[in-house]
Tab-separated table of C-alpha atoms in Angstrom:
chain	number	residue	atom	x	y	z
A	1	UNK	CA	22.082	-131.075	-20.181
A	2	UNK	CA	23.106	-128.355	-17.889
A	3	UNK	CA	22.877	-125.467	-20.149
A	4	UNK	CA	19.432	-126.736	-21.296
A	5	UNK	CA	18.036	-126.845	-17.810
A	6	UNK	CA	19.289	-123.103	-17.608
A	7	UNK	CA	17.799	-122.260	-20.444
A	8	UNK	CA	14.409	-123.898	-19.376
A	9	UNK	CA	14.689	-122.173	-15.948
A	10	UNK	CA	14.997	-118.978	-17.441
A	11	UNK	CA	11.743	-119.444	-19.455
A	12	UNK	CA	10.170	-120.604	-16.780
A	13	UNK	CA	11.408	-117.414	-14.680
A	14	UNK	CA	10.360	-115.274	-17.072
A	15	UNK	CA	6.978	-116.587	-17.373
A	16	UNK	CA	6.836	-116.540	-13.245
A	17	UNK	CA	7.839	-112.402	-13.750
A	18	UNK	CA	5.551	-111.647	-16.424
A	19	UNK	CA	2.946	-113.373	-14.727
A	20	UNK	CA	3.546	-111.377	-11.336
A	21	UNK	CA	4.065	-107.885	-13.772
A	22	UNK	CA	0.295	-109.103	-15.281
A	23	UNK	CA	-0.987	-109.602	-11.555
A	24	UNK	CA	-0.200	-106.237	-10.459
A	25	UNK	CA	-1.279	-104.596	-13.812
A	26	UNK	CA	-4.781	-106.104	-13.290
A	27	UNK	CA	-4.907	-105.493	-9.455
A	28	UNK	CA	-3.713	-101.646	-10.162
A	29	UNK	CA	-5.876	-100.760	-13.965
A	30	UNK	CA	-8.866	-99.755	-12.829
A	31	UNK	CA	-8.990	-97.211	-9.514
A	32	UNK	CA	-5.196	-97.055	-9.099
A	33	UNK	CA	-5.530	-97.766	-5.313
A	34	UNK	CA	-2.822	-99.372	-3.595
A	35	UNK	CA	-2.917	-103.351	-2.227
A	36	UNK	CA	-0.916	-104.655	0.936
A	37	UNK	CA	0.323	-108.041	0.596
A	38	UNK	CA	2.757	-108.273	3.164
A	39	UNK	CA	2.668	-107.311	6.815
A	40	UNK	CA	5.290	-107.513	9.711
A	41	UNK	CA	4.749	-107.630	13.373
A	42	UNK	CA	7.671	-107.755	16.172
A	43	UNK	CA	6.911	-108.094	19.616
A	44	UNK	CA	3.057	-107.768	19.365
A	45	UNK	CA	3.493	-104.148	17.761
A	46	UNK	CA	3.286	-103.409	13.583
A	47	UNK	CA	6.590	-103.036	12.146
A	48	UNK	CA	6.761	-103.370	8.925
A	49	UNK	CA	4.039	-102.954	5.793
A	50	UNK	CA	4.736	-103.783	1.568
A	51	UNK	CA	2.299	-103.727	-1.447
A	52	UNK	CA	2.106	-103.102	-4.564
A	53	UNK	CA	1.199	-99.486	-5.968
A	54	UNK	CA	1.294	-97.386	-9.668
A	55	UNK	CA	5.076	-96.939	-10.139
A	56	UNK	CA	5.910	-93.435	-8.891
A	57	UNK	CA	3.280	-92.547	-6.991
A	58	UNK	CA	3.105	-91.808	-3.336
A	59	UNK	CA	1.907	-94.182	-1.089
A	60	UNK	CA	0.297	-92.631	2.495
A	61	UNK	CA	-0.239	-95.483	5.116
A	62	UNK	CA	-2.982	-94.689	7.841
A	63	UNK	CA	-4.661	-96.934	9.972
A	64	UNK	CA	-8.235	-97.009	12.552
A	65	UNK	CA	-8.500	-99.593	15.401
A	66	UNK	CA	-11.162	-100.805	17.622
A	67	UNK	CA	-11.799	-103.639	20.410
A	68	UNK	CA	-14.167	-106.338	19.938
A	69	UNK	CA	-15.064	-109.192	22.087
A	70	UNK	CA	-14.710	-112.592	20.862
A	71	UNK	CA	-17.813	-114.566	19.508
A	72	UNK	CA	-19.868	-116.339	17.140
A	73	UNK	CA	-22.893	-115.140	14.804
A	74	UNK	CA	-25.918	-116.457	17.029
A	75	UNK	CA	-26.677	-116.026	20.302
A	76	UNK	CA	-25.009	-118.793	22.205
A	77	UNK	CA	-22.058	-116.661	22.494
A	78	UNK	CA	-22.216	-113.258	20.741
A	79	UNK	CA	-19.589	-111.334	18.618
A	80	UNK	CA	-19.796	-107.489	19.778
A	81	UNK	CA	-17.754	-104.654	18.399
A	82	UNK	CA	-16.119	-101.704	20.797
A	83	UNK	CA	-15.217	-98.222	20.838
A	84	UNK	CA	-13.075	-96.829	17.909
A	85	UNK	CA	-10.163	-95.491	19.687
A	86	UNK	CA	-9.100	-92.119	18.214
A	87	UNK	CA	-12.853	-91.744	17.628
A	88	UNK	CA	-12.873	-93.164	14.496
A	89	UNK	CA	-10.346	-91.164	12.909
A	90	UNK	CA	-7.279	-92.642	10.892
A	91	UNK	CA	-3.781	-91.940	11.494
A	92	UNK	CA	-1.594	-91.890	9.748
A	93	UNK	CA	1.698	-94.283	9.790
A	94	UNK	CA	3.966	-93.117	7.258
A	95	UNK	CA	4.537	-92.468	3.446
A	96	UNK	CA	6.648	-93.942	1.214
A	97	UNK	CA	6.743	-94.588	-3.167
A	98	UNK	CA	6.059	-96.968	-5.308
A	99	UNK	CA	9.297	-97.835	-7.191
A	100	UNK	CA	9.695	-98.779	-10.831
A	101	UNK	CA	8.331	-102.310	-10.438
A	102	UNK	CA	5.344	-101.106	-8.108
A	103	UNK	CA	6.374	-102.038	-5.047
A	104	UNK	CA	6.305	-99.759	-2.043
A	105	UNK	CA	7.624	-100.681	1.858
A	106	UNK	CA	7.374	-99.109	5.341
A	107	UNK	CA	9.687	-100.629	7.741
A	108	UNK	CA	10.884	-100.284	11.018
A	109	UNK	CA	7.830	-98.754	12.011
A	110	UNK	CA	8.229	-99.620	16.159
A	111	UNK	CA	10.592	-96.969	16.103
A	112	UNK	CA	9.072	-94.227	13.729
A	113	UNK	CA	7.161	-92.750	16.267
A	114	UNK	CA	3.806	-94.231	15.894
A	115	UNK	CA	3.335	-98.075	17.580
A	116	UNK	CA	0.881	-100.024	16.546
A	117	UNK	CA	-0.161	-102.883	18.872
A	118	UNK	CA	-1.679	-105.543	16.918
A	119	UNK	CA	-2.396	-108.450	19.521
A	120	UNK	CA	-4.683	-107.880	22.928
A	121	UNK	CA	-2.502	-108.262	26.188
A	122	UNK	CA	-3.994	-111.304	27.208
A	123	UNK	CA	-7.101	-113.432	27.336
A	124	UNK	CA	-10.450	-111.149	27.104
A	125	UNK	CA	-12.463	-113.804	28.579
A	126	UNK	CA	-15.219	-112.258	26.352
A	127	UNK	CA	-14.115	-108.604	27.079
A	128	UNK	CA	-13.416	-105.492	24.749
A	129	UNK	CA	-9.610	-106.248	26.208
A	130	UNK	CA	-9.505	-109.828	24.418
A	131	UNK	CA	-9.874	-108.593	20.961
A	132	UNK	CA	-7.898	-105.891	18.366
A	133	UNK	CA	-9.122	-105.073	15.051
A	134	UNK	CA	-6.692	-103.060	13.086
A	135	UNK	CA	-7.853	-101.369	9.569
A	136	UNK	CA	-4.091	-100.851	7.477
A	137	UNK	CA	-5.464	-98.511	4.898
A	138	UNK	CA	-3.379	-97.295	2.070
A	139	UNK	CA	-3.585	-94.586	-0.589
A	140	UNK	CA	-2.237	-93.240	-3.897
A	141	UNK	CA	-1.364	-89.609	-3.988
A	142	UNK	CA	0.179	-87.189	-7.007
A	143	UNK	CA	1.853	-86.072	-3.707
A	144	UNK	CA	0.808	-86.353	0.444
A	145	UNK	CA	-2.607	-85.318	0.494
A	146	UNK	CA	-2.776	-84.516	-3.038
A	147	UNK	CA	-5.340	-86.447	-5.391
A	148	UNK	CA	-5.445	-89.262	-3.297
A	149	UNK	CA	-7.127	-92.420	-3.999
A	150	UNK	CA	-9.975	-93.404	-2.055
A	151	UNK	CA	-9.729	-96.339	1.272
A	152	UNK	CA	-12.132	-99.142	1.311
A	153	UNK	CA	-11.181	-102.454	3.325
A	154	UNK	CA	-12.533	-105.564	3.350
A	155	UNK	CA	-15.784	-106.338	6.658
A	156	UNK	CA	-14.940	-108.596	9.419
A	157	UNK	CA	-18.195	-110.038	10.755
A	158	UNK	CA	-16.998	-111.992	13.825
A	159	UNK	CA	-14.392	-114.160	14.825
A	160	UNK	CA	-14.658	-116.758	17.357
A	161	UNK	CA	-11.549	-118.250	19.522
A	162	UNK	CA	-11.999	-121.277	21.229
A	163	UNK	CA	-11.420	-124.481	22.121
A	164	UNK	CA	-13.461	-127.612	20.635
A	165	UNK	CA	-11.955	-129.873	23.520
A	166	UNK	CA	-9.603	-129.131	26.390
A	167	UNK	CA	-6.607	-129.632	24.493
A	168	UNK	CA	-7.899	-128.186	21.333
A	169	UNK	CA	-8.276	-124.366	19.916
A	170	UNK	CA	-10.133	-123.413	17.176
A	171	UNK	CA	-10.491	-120.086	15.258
A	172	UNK	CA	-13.821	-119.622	13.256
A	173	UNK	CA	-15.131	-116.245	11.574
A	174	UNK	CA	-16.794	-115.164	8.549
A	175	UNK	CA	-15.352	-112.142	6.020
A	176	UNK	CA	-16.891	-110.523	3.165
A	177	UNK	CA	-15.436	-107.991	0.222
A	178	UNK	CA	-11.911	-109.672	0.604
A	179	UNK	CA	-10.064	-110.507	-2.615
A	180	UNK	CA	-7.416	-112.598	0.194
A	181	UNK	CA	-8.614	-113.804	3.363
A	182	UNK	CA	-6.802	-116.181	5.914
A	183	UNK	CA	-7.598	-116.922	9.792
A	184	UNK	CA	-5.171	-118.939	11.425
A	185	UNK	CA	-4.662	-120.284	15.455
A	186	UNK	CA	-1.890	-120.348	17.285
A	187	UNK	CA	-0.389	-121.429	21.040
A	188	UNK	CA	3.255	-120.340	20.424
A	189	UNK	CA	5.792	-120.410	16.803
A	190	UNK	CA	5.952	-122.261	14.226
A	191	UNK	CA	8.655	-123.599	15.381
A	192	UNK	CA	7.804	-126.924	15.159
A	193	UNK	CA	9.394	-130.300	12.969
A	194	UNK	CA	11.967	-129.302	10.563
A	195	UNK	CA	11.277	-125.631	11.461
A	196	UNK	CA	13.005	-124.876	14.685
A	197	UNK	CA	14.313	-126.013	18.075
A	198	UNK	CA	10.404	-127.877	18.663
A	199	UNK	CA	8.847	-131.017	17.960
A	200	UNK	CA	5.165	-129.934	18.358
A	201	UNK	CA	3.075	-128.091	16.137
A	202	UNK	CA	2.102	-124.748	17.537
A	203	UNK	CA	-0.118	-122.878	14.169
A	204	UNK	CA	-2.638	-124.189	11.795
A	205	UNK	CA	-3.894	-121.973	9.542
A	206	UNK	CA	-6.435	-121.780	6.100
A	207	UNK	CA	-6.658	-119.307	3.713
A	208	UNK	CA	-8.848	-118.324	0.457
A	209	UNK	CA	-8.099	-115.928	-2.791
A	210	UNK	CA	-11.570	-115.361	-3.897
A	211	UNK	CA	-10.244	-113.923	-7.301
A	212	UNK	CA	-9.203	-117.408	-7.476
A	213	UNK	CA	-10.798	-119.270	-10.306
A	214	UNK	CA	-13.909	-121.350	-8.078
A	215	UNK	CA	-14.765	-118.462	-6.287
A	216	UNK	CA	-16.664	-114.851	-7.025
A	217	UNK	CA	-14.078	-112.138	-6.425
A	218	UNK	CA	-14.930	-110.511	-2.573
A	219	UNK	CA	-17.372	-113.559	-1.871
A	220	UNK	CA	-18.455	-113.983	1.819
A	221	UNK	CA	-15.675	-116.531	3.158
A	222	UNK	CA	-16.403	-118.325	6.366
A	223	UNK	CA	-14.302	-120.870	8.624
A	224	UNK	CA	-16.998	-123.198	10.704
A	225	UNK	CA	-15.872	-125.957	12.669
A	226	UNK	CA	-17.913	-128.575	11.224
A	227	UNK	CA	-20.322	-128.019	8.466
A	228	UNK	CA	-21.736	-125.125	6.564
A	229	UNK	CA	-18.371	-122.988	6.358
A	230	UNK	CA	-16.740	-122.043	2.723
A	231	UNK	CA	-13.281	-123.140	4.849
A	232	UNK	CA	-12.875	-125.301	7.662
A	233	UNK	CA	-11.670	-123.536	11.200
A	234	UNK	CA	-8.309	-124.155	11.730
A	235	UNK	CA	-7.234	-126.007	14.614
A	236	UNK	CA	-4.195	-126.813	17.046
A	237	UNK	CA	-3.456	-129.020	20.053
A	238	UNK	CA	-2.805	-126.687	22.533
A	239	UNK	CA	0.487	-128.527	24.246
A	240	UNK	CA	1.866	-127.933	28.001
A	241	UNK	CA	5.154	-126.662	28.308
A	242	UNK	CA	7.716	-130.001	27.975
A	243	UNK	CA	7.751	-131.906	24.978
A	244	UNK	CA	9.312	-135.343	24.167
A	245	UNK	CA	12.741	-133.151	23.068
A	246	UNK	CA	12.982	-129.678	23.926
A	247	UNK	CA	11.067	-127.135	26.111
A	248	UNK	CA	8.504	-125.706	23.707
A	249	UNK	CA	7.985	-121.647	23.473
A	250	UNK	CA	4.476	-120.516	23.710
A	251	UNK	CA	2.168	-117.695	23.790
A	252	UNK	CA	0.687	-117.212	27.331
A	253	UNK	CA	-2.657	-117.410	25.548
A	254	UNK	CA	-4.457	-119.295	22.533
A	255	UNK	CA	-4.562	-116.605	19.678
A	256	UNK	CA	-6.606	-116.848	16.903
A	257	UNK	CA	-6.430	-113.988	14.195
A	258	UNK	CA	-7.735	-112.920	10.379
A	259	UNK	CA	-6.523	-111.329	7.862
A	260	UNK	CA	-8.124	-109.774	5.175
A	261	UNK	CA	-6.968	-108.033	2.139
A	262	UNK	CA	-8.377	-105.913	-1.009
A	263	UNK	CA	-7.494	-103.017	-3.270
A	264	UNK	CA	-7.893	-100.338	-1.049
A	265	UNK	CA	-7.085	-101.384	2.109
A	266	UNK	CA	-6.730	-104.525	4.976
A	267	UNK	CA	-7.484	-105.191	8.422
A	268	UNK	CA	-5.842	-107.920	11.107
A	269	UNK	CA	-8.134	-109.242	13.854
A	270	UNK	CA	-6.720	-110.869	16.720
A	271	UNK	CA	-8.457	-112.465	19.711
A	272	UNK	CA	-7.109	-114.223	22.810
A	273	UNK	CA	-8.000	-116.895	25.450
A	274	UNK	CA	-6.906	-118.657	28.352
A	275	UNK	CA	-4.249	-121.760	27.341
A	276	UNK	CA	-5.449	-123.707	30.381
A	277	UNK	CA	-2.447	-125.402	30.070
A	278	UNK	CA	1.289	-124.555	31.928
A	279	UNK	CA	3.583	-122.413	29.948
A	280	UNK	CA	7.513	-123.373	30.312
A	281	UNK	CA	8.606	-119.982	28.886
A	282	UNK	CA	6.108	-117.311	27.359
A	283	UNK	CA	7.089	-115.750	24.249
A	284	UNK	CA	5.854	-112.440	22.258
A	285	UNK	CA	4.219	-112.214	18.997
A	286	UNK	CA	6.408	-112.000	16.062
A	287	UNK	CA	4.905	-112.731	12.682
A	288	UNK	CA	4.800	-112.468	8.944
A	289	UNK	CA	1.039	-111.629	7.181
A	290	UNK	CA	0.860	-112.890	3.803
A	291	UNK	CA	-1.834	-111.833	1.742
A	292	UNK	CA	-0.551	-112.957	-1.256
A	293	UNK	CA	1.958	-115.913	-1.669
A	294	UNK	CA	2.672	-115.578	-5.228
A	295	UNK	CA	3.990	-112.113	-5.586
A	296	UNK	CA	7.444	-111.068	-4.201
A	297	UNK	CA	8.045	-113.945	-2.017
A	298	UNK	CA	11.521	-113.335	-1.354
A	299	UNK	CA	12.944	-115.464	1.651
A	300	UNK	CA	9.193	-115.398	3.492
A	301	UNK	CA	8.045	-119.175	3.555
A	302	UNK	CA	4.680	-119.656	1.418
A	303	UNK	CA	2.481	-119.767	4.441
A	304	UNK	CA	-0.337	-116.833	5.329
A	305	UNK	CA	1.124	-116.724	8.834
A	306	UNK	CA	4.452	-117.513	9.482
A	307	UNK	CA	4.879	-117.423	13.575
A	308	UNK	CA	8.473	-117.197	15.001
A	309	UNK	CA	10.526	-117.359	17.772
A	310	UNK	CA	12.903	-114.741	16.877
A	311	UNK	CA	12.268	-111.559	15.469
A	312	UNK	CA	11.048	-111.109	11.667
A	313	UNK	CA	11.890	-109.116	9.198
């Protein structure tokens, strides 16, 4: 009985890794451009960066980033976009190479030289300071700066933070040209039952793969908070700072943020506002991006954000 569960395990391995070997195939046949599927953040700054490439080839990382304010797409309470910093022009983060299975990593990026920060400060309250839109935008090279593939990125059209009753924050928005797209809201970790030290739950989050069967591949994908959305906003009960068991670690604001992913290139959008609520002990950022949850998993949980008290690696 043993030896034939092995054996079926196996099989069923081995379909999961032909499967993923099919995935990346497709993704990488036609253009050659790289994908990000995983992104790491540590103490509100990028840190980390994987995805999937042709096997040998080199893999140059750059990235734009721009304010926005905070709104919705009519004119109660309008999105607006800022300044480009840098003017517009990409920098670039690192390089690294795709290795024999077509993955290539960054890591440790805080301390390379160039920080990113990819959360505001605080609560805009509708200002440029409230909102940070970062393009991650990858390309293939024979060599750096040599026969490079072209970047192209997924459009953000707004993204709305706030809260549908005192106690409640929402995150709405509305993507287009995204093969993976996920917006999520948060007050603090996910730290909550059976995860860590609380007993509250701090993140909800909802996410779409529009090459998904169901869906046209790059559809426009929108979160609403009621009807008319493709997804429904995510939403979270913004909680003081004692719980029924532990003191409970929180942002210092209500964050809601998107992700969006393609061949090509991603961005991150996050947006802050006031908690309204006491804070016991204020926390940084420190997350996992998922664009993907079926390729490499590794040790991450299966979740498009995965919020956390400590830092992640």
């Amino acid at each position: 009985m043993a030896k034939g569960s092995s054996i079926g395990g196996s099989v069923a391995l081995g379909g999961v890794l032909v499967a993923l070997v099919l995935r990346a195939t497709t993704l990488h046949s036609v253009n050659g451009a790289p994908l990000v599927y995983r992104v790491v953040s540590n103490v509100n700054d990028l840190d980390g960066v994987e995805g999937m490439a042709p096997p040998g080839r080199v893999v140059e990382l750059w990235y734009r980033q721009r304010n926005f304010k905070e709104g919705t797409d009519d004119a109660s309470d309008p999105f607006a976009w800022c300044a480009w910093k840098n003017g517009g022009n990409a920098v670039r983060i690192g390089v690294a190479t795709a290795d024999a299975g077509g993955v290539w990593r960054l890591s440790d990026l805080r301390h390379a030289g160039t920080t990113v920060m990819l959360f505001p400060p605080g609560p805009g309250a509708d200002r440029c300071l409230g909102g940070v839109y970062t393009e991650l935008l990858p390309r293939a090279c024979d060599q750096p700066g040599v026969n490079c593939s072209a970047w192209t990125r997924p459009t953000l059209h707004w993204l709305n933070v706030r809260k549908l009753r005192p106690t409640i924050g929402a995150v709405a928005g509305s993507v287009s040209g995204a093969e993976q797209t996920a917006a999520a809201v948060a007050d603090g970790p996910d730290d909550g039952p059976g995860l860590g030290p609380s007993d509250v739950v701090d993140v909800d989050e909802n996410g779409v793969d529009t090459t998904a069967p169901g869906y046209t591949v790059g559809q426009r994908v929108t979160w609403r908070c009621g009807a008319g959305g493709t997804a429904v906003c995510p939403s979270v009960a913004i909680h003081d700072a004692s719980t029924a068991i532990s003191t409970d670690p929180e942002f210092k604001f209500v964050l809601g943020t998107i992700q969006g992913h393609r061949t090509g290139g991603s961005f991150i959008a996050a947006a802050a506002i006031p908690r309204g609520t006491p804070v016991g002990f204020s926390v940084n950022v420190n997350v996992k991006f998922r664009g993907m949850l079926d390729v490499n998993l590794g040790c991450d949980r299966p979740r498009f954000f995965d919020f956390s008290l400590a830092k992640v690696f």
